[in-house]
Amino acid sequence: MMHRLLIVDDEPYIVSSLKELFEEAEHLELDIYCAGSAMDAIARLEQTRIDIVLSDIRMPGMTGLELLAHIRRRWPACKVIFLSGHNEFSYVQEALRQGSAGYLLKTDDEEEIVLAVANVIAGMNGEQHAQVSIEKAQLRMRQAQPLLQRGFLTELAEGELLADDATRAKRFQELELGLRADRPFMLVIGRVDRWDEKYSAMDKELLLYAVQNIAEEVVSHAGAFVPVMSDRSRFFWFIQVGGSEVDGEVPARFVQESLDFIQNQCESLLSVPISLASTEQEIAWDELPDYYGRLNRLLIRGLGQGDRMLLYEKQEEDPDSETSISRWHSELNQLGTLLDSGNREAFLQLLESILGRTAGRSYGIVQETYYMIATLLLSNMNRWGVYEAVSNKLPINRLLHLDGHVSWQVAGDYLKRTAEVIFALLDQDKSAKSNEVVDQLHGYIHEHIEGDLSLSRLADLVGLNSSYLCRLYKQLTGSGLSEYITELKLTKAKELLRDPQLKIGEVALRIGLDPGYFSRYFKKMTTLSPQEYREKAAIRSSE
């Protein structure tokens, strides 16, 4: 993982020497920045997140300790190591008290300075840092759990989540819902029929909690009771009754009798009239979206009956019923979400399921299903600008003509092929855009080989996060971005050294390296000094 190091010292020679030292320590994977004063360092810290600061402790204008205080406010996770020309105990004590990661003397060996930075990096990547992050995440998760429970159960009820038993069981456990994914349940939908005008929004919310508490006291002793408040007037409950002696009969009868009592208690104790609609029998989790929609519509249709309704919805087997059509629409909407997110496998799997279950249904349902899918595909072709490309691969004129297909099987196959072509074109477009990023980077690096080629500068150039840029570049090219820059600098240096009119110092500056560091760098890369390479190149060219 790449870490950003900022070197701060008012002596240019010290800054240059340390920069060269850490450039040679390639195993540390550092993106290096330099500042000639504490104020320069603050300016850099305002623009760039820095992981490690290596700073002189005594500088004109602002001391290293004052800089440390500023860093703590701006980047609390940043580690600071101090350098000093003198072993001053009072400064050492104060630096450590304020949270410095270390204190070194400028006279220390180069290996000790590199080791100090390496130890800081190891600590940043260590188990303690990870554990602290996990504990913070767990605390935030617990604080957000009621909202997460409500969001998950609402999406499940509205059919926005397509979850199997294993996934549901895992989420129930994570959210500590107390429900079992392998058992049926009773679903109850409710609403407050009317509110007294004197109640404020807070009063209404408190009274809804009171309704929930009454229901929980009545039902929870017999099994699991999980309430969800939709808004300040509506709610729904999940009830799983244990200890059934006769499959389906005892739980259903218990819930129905309990609802009547709950309704009366809310009226007498809270003066809150409520209407409730419940499934007549226990239902399976896969049936939840059907019955959630059905019970909501049952309450709406029953408005003319007045307040305090208590309604039950029977199971229906008609595949073209209002409930089935509602679920159909929910699944078709889910198709659109999967297509928008580029989730190819899930989209094609759901599409296959919808097409298979449509066969044999009424012609009206077949028509509606086909044209909703066709319109979805056409809309996304236009939005992504791939209409012409798709039409070059398929007879696009058949998309909005169901009667042009000899059978439903043929029509379904055509829709699947169209979706496959769209996903393939989108993958090509992503690949092309990724190659454009690489080409843009290479072009800029070639033109500015002597300039600022820091990771943050290159990331700004292509509009990407620097860490993501590193991963993306390696994924696309198979090598690291810093490796590419190093190889290019070396190639350019060899080319320039063949020109006898250029001094070696000029060659160094033209590839963006300090002349004093260039010789060591070149010899490390080639085993030859720049002068030795120039002489050998001259001999080869004369032969």
Short mmCIF file of N, CA and C in Angstrom, two decimals, residues 159-325:
data_model
loop_
_atom_site.label_atom_id
_atom_site.label_comp_id
_atom_site.label_asym_id
_atom_site.label_seq_id
_atom_site.Cartn_x
_atom_site.Cartn_y
_atom_site.Cartn_z
N GLY A 159 -40.57 -5.91 -1.84
CA GLY A 159 -40.05 -6.69 -2.96
C GLY A 159 -38.82 -6.12 -3.61
N GLU A 160 -38.15 -5.17 -2.95
CA GLU A 160 -36.95 -4.57 -3.53
C GLU A 160 -35.72 -5.45 -3.31
N LEU A 161 -35.81 -6.39 -2.37
CA LEU A 161 -34.72 -7.33 -2.11
C LEU A 161 -35.17 -8.74 -2.50
N LEU A 162 -34.37 -9.39 -3.33
CA LEU A 162 -34.66 -10.77 -3.71
C LEU A 162 -33.69 -11.66 -2.94
N ALA A 163 -34.13 -12.13 -1.75
CA ALA A 163 -33.22 -12.87 -0.86
C ALA A 163 -33.68 -14.32 -0.71
N ASP A 164 -32.72 -15.25 -0.71
CA ASP A 164 -33.05 -16.65 -0.43
C ASP A 164 -33.03 -16.88 1.08
N ASP A 165 -33.35 -18.10 1.50
CA ASP A 165 -33.45 -18.39 2.93
C ASP A 165 -32.13 -18.14 3.66
N ALA A 166 -31.03 -18.54 3.03
CA ALA A 166 -29.72 -18.39 3.68
C ALA A 166 -29.38 -16.92 3.87
N THR A 167 -29.66 -16.11 2.85
CA THR A 167 -29.37 -14.67 2.94
C THR A 167 -30.24 -14.01 4.00
N ARG A 168 -31.53 -14.38 3.99
CA ARG A 168 -32.43 -13.82 5.01
C ARG A 168 -31.98 -14.20 6.41
N ALA A 169 -31.61 -15.46 6.58
CA ALA A 169 -31.18 -15.92 7.91
C ALA A 169 -29.95 -15.15 8.38
N LYS A 170 -29.03 -14.94 7.47
CA LYS A 170 -27.81 -14.20 7.83
C LYS A 170 -28.13 -12.77 8.23
N ARG A 171 -29.00 -12.10 7.45
CA ARG A 171 -29.35 -10.71 7.75
C ARG A 171 -30.17 -10.62 9.04
N PHE A 172 -31.06 -11.60 9.29
CA PHE A 172 -31.83 -11.61 10.53
C PHE A 172 -30.89 -11.68 11.73
N GLN A 173 -29.86 -12.51 11.60
CA GLN A 173 -28.91 -12.66 12.70
C GLN A 173 -28.07 -11.39 12.87
N GLU A 174 -27.59 -10.83 11.76
CA GLU A 174 -26.77 -9.62 11.83
C GLU A 174 -27.54 -8.47 12.47
N LEU A 175 -28.81 -8.35 12.13
CA LEU A 175 -29.63 -7.24 12.63
C LEU A 175 -30.34 -7.58 13.94
N GLU A 176 -30.10 -8.79 14.45
CA GLU A 176 -30.67 -9.22 15.75
C GLU A 176 -32.19 -9.04 15.76
N LEU A 177 -32.85 -9.56 14.73
CA LEU A 177 -34.30 -9.38 14.59
C LEU A 177 -35.11 -10.39 15.39
N GLY A 178 -34.53 -11.54 15.70
CA GLY A 178 -35.26 -12.56 16.43
C GLY A 178 -36.23 -13.35 15.57
N LEU A 179 -36.16 -13.19 14.26
CA LEU A 179 -37.02 -13.93 13.33
C LEU A 179 -36.26 -15.11 12.75
N ARG A 180 -37.00 -16.13 12.32
CA ARG A 180 -36.38 -17.30 11.70
C ARG A 180 -36.76 -17.35 10.22
N ALA A 181 -35.74 -17.52 9.39
CA ALA A 181 -35.96 -17.54 7.94
C ALA A 181 -36.54 -18.86 7.45
N ASP A 182 -36.51 -19.89 8.29
CA ASP A 182 -37.00 -21.21 7.88
C ASP A 182 -38.40 -21.51 8.39
N ARG A 183 -39.07 -20.50 8.95
CA ARG A 183 -40.41 -20.71 9.50
C ARG A 183 -41.38 -19.69 8.93
N PRO A 184 -42.66 -20.08 8.74
CA PRO A 184 -43.66 -19.12 8.26
C PRO A 184 -44.04 -18.13 9.35
N PHE A 185 -44.82 -17.14 9.00
CA PHE A 185 -45.16 -16.07 9.95
C PHE A 185 -46.50 -15.46 9.55
N MET A 186 -47.05 -14.69 10.46
CA MET A 186 -48.26 -13.91 10.19
C MET A 186 -47.82 -12.46 9.93
N LEU A 187 -48.42 -11.84 8.93
CA LEU A 187 -48.13 -10.45 8.60
C LEU A 187 -49.36 -9.60 8.93
N VAL A 188 -49.12 -8.50 9.63
CA VAL A 188 -50.19 -7.57 9.99
C VAL A 188 -49.83 -6.17 9.50
N ILE A 189 -50.74 -5.53 8.78
CA ILE A 189 -50.57 -4.15 8.34
C ILE A 189 -51.55 -3.28 9.13
N GLY A 190 -51.12 -2.14 9.62
CA GLY A 190 -52.02 -1.29 10.40
C GLY A 190 -51.86 0.18 10.09
N ARG A 191 -52.85 0.93 10.53
CA ARG A 191 -52.78 2.39 10.39
C ARG A 191 -53.57 3.02 11.53
N VAL A 192 -53.21 4.24 11.87
CA VAL A 192 -54.01 5.05 12.79
C VAL A 192 -55.09 5.72 11.95
N ASP A 193 -56.35 5.50 12.32
CA ASP A 193 -57.46 6.00 11.50
C ASP A 193 -57.56 7.52 11.53
N ARG A 194 -57.32 8.10 12.67
CA ARG A 194 -57.38 9.57 12.76
C ARG A 194 -56.61 10.02 13.99
N TRP A 195 -56.08 11.22 13.92
CA TRP A 195 -55.34 11.81 15.03
C TRP A 195 -56.13 13.00 15.58
N ASP A 196 -56.09 13.15 16.89
CA ASP A 196 -56.66 14.34 17.50
C ASP A 196 -55.82 15.54 17.07
N GLU A 197 -56.46 16.64 16.77
CA GLU A 197 -55.76 17.83 16.26
C GLU A 197 -54.75 18.38 17.26
N LYS A 198 -54.91 18.07 18.52
CA LYS A 198 -54.01 18.62 19.53
C LYS A 198 -52.63 17.97 19.50
N TYR A 199 -52.51 16.82 18.82
CA TYR A 199 -51.25 16.08 18.84
C TYR A 199 -50.22 16.73 17.90
N SER A 200 -49.01 16.89 18.41
CA SER A 200 -47.89 17.35 17.58
C SER A 200 -47.26 16.15 16.88
N ALA A 201 -46.30 16.41 15.99
CA ALA A 201 -45.61 15.31 15.31
C ALA A 201 -44.91 14.41 16.32
N MET A 202 -44.32 15.00 17.37
CA MET A 202 -43.65 14.20 18.39
C MET A 202 -44.66 13.36 19.17
N ASP A 203 -45.85 13.95 19.47
CA ASP A 203 -46.88 13.20 20.17
C ASP A 203 -47.30 11.97 19.37
N LYS A 204 -47.46 12.16 18.06
CA LYS A 204 -47.88 11.05 17.20
C LYS A 204 -46.85 9.93 17.19
N GLU A 205 -45.58 10.33 17.14
CA GLU A 205 -44.53 9.33 17.13
C GLU A 205 -44.51 8.54 18.44
N LEU A 206 -44.69 9.24 19.56
CA LEU A 206 -44.69 8.58 20.86
C LEU A 206 -45.89 7.63 20.99
N LEU A 207 -47.05 8.06 20.49
CA LEU A 207 -48.24 7.22 20.56
C LEU A 207 -48.10 5.97 19.69
N LEU A 208 -47.43 6.11 18.53
CA LEU A 208 -47.18 4.93 17.70
C LEU A 208 -46.29 3.93 18.43
N TYR A 209 -45.29 4.45 19.16
CA TYR A 209 -44.46 3.55 19.98
C TYR A 209 -45.30 2.88 21.06
N ALA A 210 -46.28 3.62 21.61
CA ALA A 210 -47.15 3.05 22.63
C ALA A 210 -48.02 1.93 22.05
N VAL A 211 -48.54 2.14 20.81
CA VAL A 211 -49.30 1.09 20.12
C VAL A 211 -48.43 -0.15 19.94
N GLN A 212 -47.18 0.08 19.53
CA GLN A 212 -46.24 -1.02 19.33
C GLN A 212 -46.00 -1.76 20.64
N ASN A 213 -45.88 -1.03 21.77
CA ASN A 213 -45.63 -1.66 23.07
C ASN A 213 -46.82 -2.51 23.53
N ILE A 214 -48.03 -1.99 23.29
CA ILE A 214 -49.23 -2.77 23.65
C ILE A 214 -49.24 -4.08 22.88
N ALA A 215 -49.00 -4.01 21.57
CA ALA A 215 -49.00 -5.22 20.75
C ALA A 215 -47.92 -6.19 21.20
N GLU A 216 -46.76 -5.67 21.54
CA GLU A 216 -45.65 -6.53 21.95
C GLU A 216 -45.98 -7.25 23.26
N GLU A 217 -46.60 -6.54 24.20
CA GLU A 217 -46.97 -7.17 25.48
C GLU A 217 -47.97 -8.31 25.27
N VAL A 218 -48.87 -8.14 24.30
CA VAL A 218 -49.89 -9.15 24.06
C VAL A 218 -49.34 -10.36 23.33
N VAL A 219 -48.44 -10.14 22.36
CA VAL A 219 -48.04 -11.19 21.42
C VAL A 219 -46.69 -11.83 21.74
N SER A 220 -45.73 -11.04 22.21
CA SER A 220 -44.34 -11.51 22.24
C SER A 220 -44.12 -12.73 23.13
N HIS A 221 -44.96 -12.94 24.17
CA HIS A 221 -44.76 -14.10 25.06
C HIS A 221 -44.99 -15.41 24.32
N ALA A 222 -45.71 -15.34 23.18
CA ALA A 222 -46.01 -16.57 22.44
C ALA A 222 -45.05 -16.81 21.28
N GLY A 223 -44.15 -15.90 21.05
CA GLY A 223 -43.20 -16.05 19.93
C GLY A 223 -42.51 -14.74 19.62
N ALA A 224 -42.02 -14.63 18.38
CA ALA A 224 -41.28 -13.43 17.95
C ALA A 224 -42.26 -12.38 17.44
N PHE A 225 -42.03 -11.13 17.86
CA PHE A 225 -42.85 -10.00 17.40
C PHE A 225 -41.89 -8.89 16.97
N VAL A 226 -41.92 -8.52 15.68
CA VAL A 226 -41.03 -7.47 15.17
C VAL A 226 -41.88 -6.40 14.49
N PRO A 227 -41.96 -5.19 15.05
CA PRO A 227 -42.75 -4.12 14.46
C PRO A 227 -41.89 -3.20 13.59
N VAL A 228 -42.51 -2.61 12.58
CA VAL A 228 -41.85 -1.63 11.71
C VAL A 228 -42.82 -0.46 11.52
N MET A 229 -42.35 0.77 11.78
CA MET A 229 -43.18 1.95 11.55
C MET A 229 -42.87 2.50 10.17
N SER A 230 -43.89 2.56 9.30
CA SER A 230 -43.69 3.07 7.95
C SER A 230 -43.62 4.59 7.96
N ASP A 231 -44.53 5.23 8.69
CA ASP A 231 -44.53 6.68 8.86
C ASP A 231 -45.29 6.98 10.14
N ARG A 232 -45.78 8.21 10.31
CA ARG A 232 -46.42 8.57 11.58
C ARG A 232 -47.87 8.10 11.66
N SER A 233 -48.34 7.35 10.67
CA SER A 233 -49.70 6.83 10.74
C SER A 233 -49.79 5.35 10.40
N ARG A 234 -48.74 4.78 9.81
CA ARG A 234 -48.83 3.41 9.32
C ARG A 234 -47.70 2.55 9.88
N PHE A 235 -47.96 1.25 9.96
CA PHE A 235 -46.98 0.32 10.52
C PHE A 235 -47.30 -1.08 10.01
N PHE A 236 -46.35 -2.00 10.19
CA PHE A 236 -46.63 -3.41 9.93
C PHE A 236 -45.83 -4.27 10.89
N TRP A 237 -46.37 -5.47 11.17
CA TRP A 237 -45.78 -6.35 12.17
C TRP A 237 -45.51 -7.73 11.58
N PHE A 238 -44.40 -8.33 12.04
CA PHE A 238 -44.10 -9.73 11.76
C PHE A 238 -44.33 -10.52 13.05
N ILE A 239 -45.11 -11.59 12.97
CA ILE A 239 -45.41 -12.39 14.16
C ILE A 239 -45.15 -13.86 13.84
N GLN A 240 -44.22 -14.46 14.59
CA GLN A 240 -43.93 -15.89 14.46
C GLN A 240 -44.29 -16.57 15.79
N VAL A 241 -45.40 -17.30 15.78
CA VAL A 241 -45.88 -17.95 17.00
C VAL A 241 -45.28 -19.34 17.11
N GLY A 242 -44.74 -19.68 18.29
CA GLY A 242 -44.15 -21.00 18.49
C GLY A 242 -45.13 -21.98 19.10
N GLY A 243 -44.79 -23.27 19.06
CA GLY A 243 -45.56 -24.30 19.74
C GLY A 243 -46.89 -24.63 19.11
N SER A 244 -46.96 -24.59 17.78
CA SER A 244 -48.22 -24.90 17.11
C SER A 244 -48.53 -26.39 17.24
N GLU A 245 -49.76 -26.72 17.70
CA GLU A 245 -50.16 -28.13 17.81
C GLU A 245 -50.78 -28.64 16.51
N VAL A 246 -51.52 -27.78 15.82
CA VAL A 246 -52.11 -28.13 14.55
C VAL A 246 -51.60 -27.13 13.52
N ASP A 247 -50.88 -27.64 12.50
CA ASP A 247 -50.19 -26.77 11.56
C ASP A 247 -51.07 -25.63 11.07
N GLY A 248 -50.65 -24.40 11.33
CA GLY A 248 -51.30 -23.23 10.78
C GLY A 248 -52.51 -22.76 11.56
N GLU A 249 -53.20 -23.63 12.31
CA GLU A 249 -54.47 -23.25 12.93
C GLU A 249 -54.27 -22.49 14.23
N VAL A 250 -53.46 -23.01 15.13
CA VAL A 250 -53.27 -22.35 16.41
C VAL A 250 -52.61 -20.98 16.26
N PRO A 251 -51.51 -20.84 15.51
CA PRO A 251 -50.91 -19.51 15.34
C PRO A 251 -51.89 -18.50 14.75
N ALA A 252 -52.64 -18.90 13.72
CA ALA A 252 -53.56 -17.97 13.08
C ALA A 252 -54.65 -17.54 14.04
N ARG A 253 -55.22 -18.51 14.76
CA ARG A 253 -56.30 -18.18 15.69
C ARG A 253 -55.79 -17.28 16.82
N PHE A 254 -54.60 -17.58 17.33
CA PHE A 254 -54.03 -16.77 18.40
C PHE A 254 -53.84 -15.33 17.95
N VAL A 255 -53.26 -15.14 16.75
CA VAL A 255 -53.01 -13.79 16.25
C VAL A 255 -54.33 -13.05 16.03
N GLN A 256 -55.32 -13.70 15.44
CA GLN A 256 -56.59 -13.03 15.17
C GLN A 256 -57.27 -12.57 16.48
N GLU A 257 -57.25 -13.42 17.48
CA GLU A 257 -57.84 -13.04 18.76
C GLU A 257 -57.04 -11.92 19.43
N SER A 258 -55.72 -11.96 19.26
CA SER A 258 -54.86 -10.94 19.86
C SER A 258 -55.08 -9.59 19.22
N LEU A 259 -55.28 -9.56 17.90
CA LEU A 259 -55.47 -8.29 17.21
C LEU A 259 -56.72 -7.57 17.70
N ASP A 260 -57.78 -8.32 17.95
CA ASP A 260 -59.01 -7.71 18.46
C ASP A 260 -58.75 -7.05 19.81
N PHE A 261 -57.99 -7.76 20.68
CA PHE A 261 -57.68 -7.22 22.00
C PHE A 261 -56.78 -5.98 21.89
N ILE A 262 -55.76 -6.05 21.00
CA ILE A 262 -54.84 -4.92 20.81
C ILE A 262 -55.61 -3.69 20.34
N GLN A 263 -56.51 -3.89 19.41
CA GLN A 263 -57.30 -2.78 18.87
C GLN A 263 -58.11 -2.11 19.98
N ASN A 264 -58.75 -2.91 20.84
CA ASN A 264 -59.55 -2.37 21.94
C ASN A 264 -58.69 -1.65 22.97
N GLN A 265 -57.50 -2.18 23.26
CA GLN A 265 -56.60 -1.55 24.23
C GLN A 265 -56.11 -0.19 23.73
N CYS A 266 -55.80 -0.09 22.46
CA CYS A 266 -55.34 1.19 21.89
C CYS A 266 -56.44 2.24 21.99
N GLU A 267 -57.68 1.82 21.80
CA GLU A 267 -58.80 2.74 21.87
C GLU A 267 -59.05 3.19 23.31
N SER A 268 -59.04 2.22 24.24
CA SER A 268 -59.40 2.54 25.62
C SER A 268 -58.27 3.21 26.40
N LEU A 269 -57.02 2.79 26.16
CA LEU A 269 -55.89 3.32 26.93
C LEU A 269 -55.27 4.57 26.30
N LEU A 270 -55.23 4.61 24.97
CA LEU A 270 -54.53 5.70 24.28
C LEU A 270 -55.47 6.65 23.55
N SER A 271 -56.74 6.26 23.42
CA SER A 271 -57.70 7.02 22.61
C SER A 271 -57.21 7.16 21.18
N VAL A 272 -56.59 6.08 20.69
CA VAL A 272 -56.07 6.04 19.32
C VAL A 272 -56.78 4.92 18.57
N PRO A 273 -57.69 5.27 17.63
CA PRO A 273 -58.37 4.23 16.85
C PRO A 273 -57.46 3.70 15.75
N ILE A 274 -57.32 2.38 15.67
CA ILE A 274 -56.46 1.79 14.63
C ILE A 274 -57.24 0.76 13.84
N SER A 275 -56.87 0.61 12.58
CA SER A 275 -57.40 -0.46 11.74
C SER A 275 -56.27 -1.42 11.42
N LEU A 276 -56.58 -2.72 11.36
CA LEU A 276 -55.58 -3.75 11.14
C LEU A 276 -56.04 -4.69 10.04
N ALA A 277 -55.10 -5.12 9.21
CA ALA A 277 -55.36 -6.14 8.18
C ALA A 277 -54.30 -7.22 8.34
N SER A 278 -54.71 -8.46 8.39
CA SER A 278 -53.79 -9.56 8.67
C SER A 278 -53.98 -10.68 7.67
N THR A 279 -52.92 -11.45 7.45
CA THR A 279 -53.06 -12.68 6.68
C THR A 279 -53.93 -13.64 7.48
N GLU A 280 -54.74 -14.46 6.79
CA GLU A 280 -55.62 -15.40 7.48
C GLU A 280 -54.83 -16.59 8.01
N GLN A 281 -53.76 -16.96 7.31
CA GLN A 281 -52.91 -18.07 7.72
C GLN A 281 -51.45 -17.60 7.71
N GLU A 282 -50.58 -18.44 8.24
CA GLU A 282 -49.15 -18.14 8.15
C GLU A 282 -48.71 -18.19 6.69
N ILE A 283 -47.73 -17.37 6.34
CA ILE A 283 -47.23 -17.32 4.96
C ILE A 283 -45.72 -17.54 4.96
N ALA A 284 -45.20 -17.90 3.80
CA ALA A 284 -43.75 -18.09 3.64
C ALA A 284 -43.09 -16.76 3.29
N TRP A 285 -41.78 -16.68 3.52
CA TRP A 285 -41.07 -15.42 3.28
C TRP A 285 -41.12 -15.01 1.81
N ASP A 286 -41.11 -15.98 0.90
CA ASP A 286 -41.19 -15.65 -0.52
C ASP A 286 -42.51 -14.99 -0.90
N GLU A 287 -43.53 -15.18 -0.07
CA GLU A 287 -44.84 -14.60 -0.34
C GLU A 287 -45.01 -13.20 0.26
N LEU A 288 -44.02 -12.75 1.01
CA LEU A 288 -44.14 -11.47 1.73
C LEU A 288 -44.51 -10.30 0.82
N PRO A 289 -43.81 -10.04 -0.31
CA PRO A 289 -44.18 -8.88 -1.13
C PRO A 289 -45.62 -8.95 -1.64
N ASP A 290 -46.08 -10.16 -2.00
CA ASP A 290 -47.46 -10.32 -2.46
C ASP A 290 -48.46 -9.87 -1.39
N TYR A 291 -48.28 -10.40 -0.19
CA TYR A 291 -49.25 -10.12 0.87
C TYR A 291 -49.10 -8.71 1.44
N TYR A 292 -47.91 -8.19 1.42
CA TYR A 292 -47.72 -6.80 1.87
C TYR A 292 -48.53 -5.86 0.99
N GLY A 293 -48.42 -6.03 -0.33
CA GLY A 293 -49.19 -5.21 -1.25
C GLY A 293 -50.68 -5.47 -1.12
N ARG A 294 -51.06 -6.72 -0.96
CA ARG A 294 -52.47 -7.09 -0.88
C ARG A 294 -53.13 -6.51 0.37
N LEU A 295 -52.44 -6.59 1.52
CA LEU A 295 -53.01 -6.07 2.77
C LEU A 295 -53.11 -4.55 2.75
N ASN A 296 -52.13 -3.89 2.16
CA ASN A 296 -52.21 -2.43 2.03
C ASN A 296 -53.42 -2.02 1.19
N ARG A 297 -53.63 -2.75 0.08
CA ARG A 297 -54.79 -2.43 -0.77
C ARG A 297 -56.10 -2.78 -0.07
N LEU A 298 -56.08 -3.80 0.76
CA LEU A 298 -57.28 -4.18 1.51
C LEU A 298 -57.71 -3.06 2.46
N LEU A 299 -56.74 -2.45 3.14
CA LEU A 299 -57.06 -1.32 4.02
C LEU A 299 -57.62 -0.15 3.24
N ILE A 300 -57.04 0.11 2.06
CA ILE A 300 -57.50 1.23 1.24
C ILE A 300 -58.93 0.98 0.76
N ARG A 301 -59.18 -0.23 0.27
CA ARG A 301 -60.53 -0.54 -0.22
C ARG A 301 -61.55 -0.51 0.89
N GLY A 302 -61.11 -0.74 2.13
CA GLY A 302 -62.06 -0.78 3.24
C GLY A 302 -62.32 0.55 3.89
N LEU A 303 -61.79 1.64 3.32
CA LEU A 303 -61.95 2.94 3.94
C LEU A 303 -63.42 3.29 4.17
N GLY A 304 -64.29 2.89 3.27
CA GLY A 304 -65.70 3.26 3.39
C GLY A 304 -66.39 2.60 4.57
N GLN A 305 -65.75 1.61 5.18
CA GLN A 305 -66.37 0.92 6.30
C GLN A 305 -66.20 1.68 7.61
N GLY A 306 -65.43 2.74 7.59
CA GLY A 306 -65.22 3.54 8.80
C GLY A 306 -63.96 3.16 9.54
N ASP A 307 -63.92 3.54 10.85
CA ASP A 307 -62.74 3.32 11.67
C ASP A 307 -62.71 1.90 12.25
N ARG A 308 -61.57 1.59 12.87
CA ARG A 308 -61.38 0.37 13.66
C ARG A 308 -61.74 -0.89 12.88
N MET A 309 -61.24 -0.98 11.65
CA MET A 309 -61.48 -2.18 10.85
C MET A 309 -60.53 -3.29 11.29
N LEU A 310 -60.98 -4.51 11.17
CA LEU A 310 -60.15 -5.69 11.44
C LEU A 310 -60.42 -6.67 10.30
N LEU A 311 -59.48 -6.74 9.37
CA LEU A 311 -59.69 -7.46 8.11
C LEU A 311 -58.67 -8.59 7.97
N TYR A 312 -59.08 -9.64 7.21
CA TYR A 312 -58.19 -10.78 6.96
C TYR A 312 -58.16 -11.07 5.47
N GLU A 313 -56.98 -11.37 4.97
CA GLU A 313 -56.81 -11.63 3.53
C GLU A 313 -56.50 -13.10 3.32
N LYS A 314 -57.31 -13.75 2.51
CA LYS A 314 -57.10 -15.17 2.23
C LYS A 314 -56.07 -15.36 1.13
N GLN A 315 -55.43 -16.53 1.13
CA GLN A 315 -54.47 -16.87 0.09
C GLN A 315 -55.20 -17.14 -1.22
N GLU A 316 -54.61 -16.71 -2.32
CA GLU A 316 -55.20 -16.90 -3.64
C GLU A 316 -54.20 -17.60 -4.55
N GLU A 317 -54.70 -18.37 -5.47
CA GLU A 317 -53.83 -19.14 -6.35
C GLU A 317 -53.84 -18.61 -7.78
N ASP A 318 -54.73 -17.63 -8.10
CA ASP A 318 -54.85 -17.11 -9.46
C ASP A 318 -53.57 -16.43 -9.89
N PRO A 319 -52.84 -16.94 -10.91
CA PRO A 319 -51.58 -16.32 -11.32
C PRO A 319 -51.75 -14.93 -11.91
N ASP A 320 -52.97 -14.59 -12.36
CA ASP A 320 -53.21 -13.27 -12.92
C ASP A 320 -53.94 -12.36 -11.93
N SER A 321 -53.89 -12.70 -10.64
CA SER A 321 -54.55 -11.89 -9.63
C SER A 321 -53.83 -10.56 -9.48
N GLU A 322 -54.49 -9.64 -8.80
CA GLU A 322 -53.93 -8.30 -8.58
C GLU A 322 -52.59 -8.38 -7.85
N THR A 323 -52.52 -9.32 -6.88
CA THR A 323 -51.28 -9.45 -6.11
C THR A 323 -50.13 -9.95 -6.97
N SER A 324 -50.40 -10.97 -7.79
CA SER A 324 -49.36 -11.52 -8.65
C SER A 324 -48.85 -10.46 -9.62
N ILE A 325 -49.78 -9.68 -10.16
CA ILE A 325 -49.38 -8.62 -11.10
C ILE A 325 -48.52 -7.58 -10.39
#
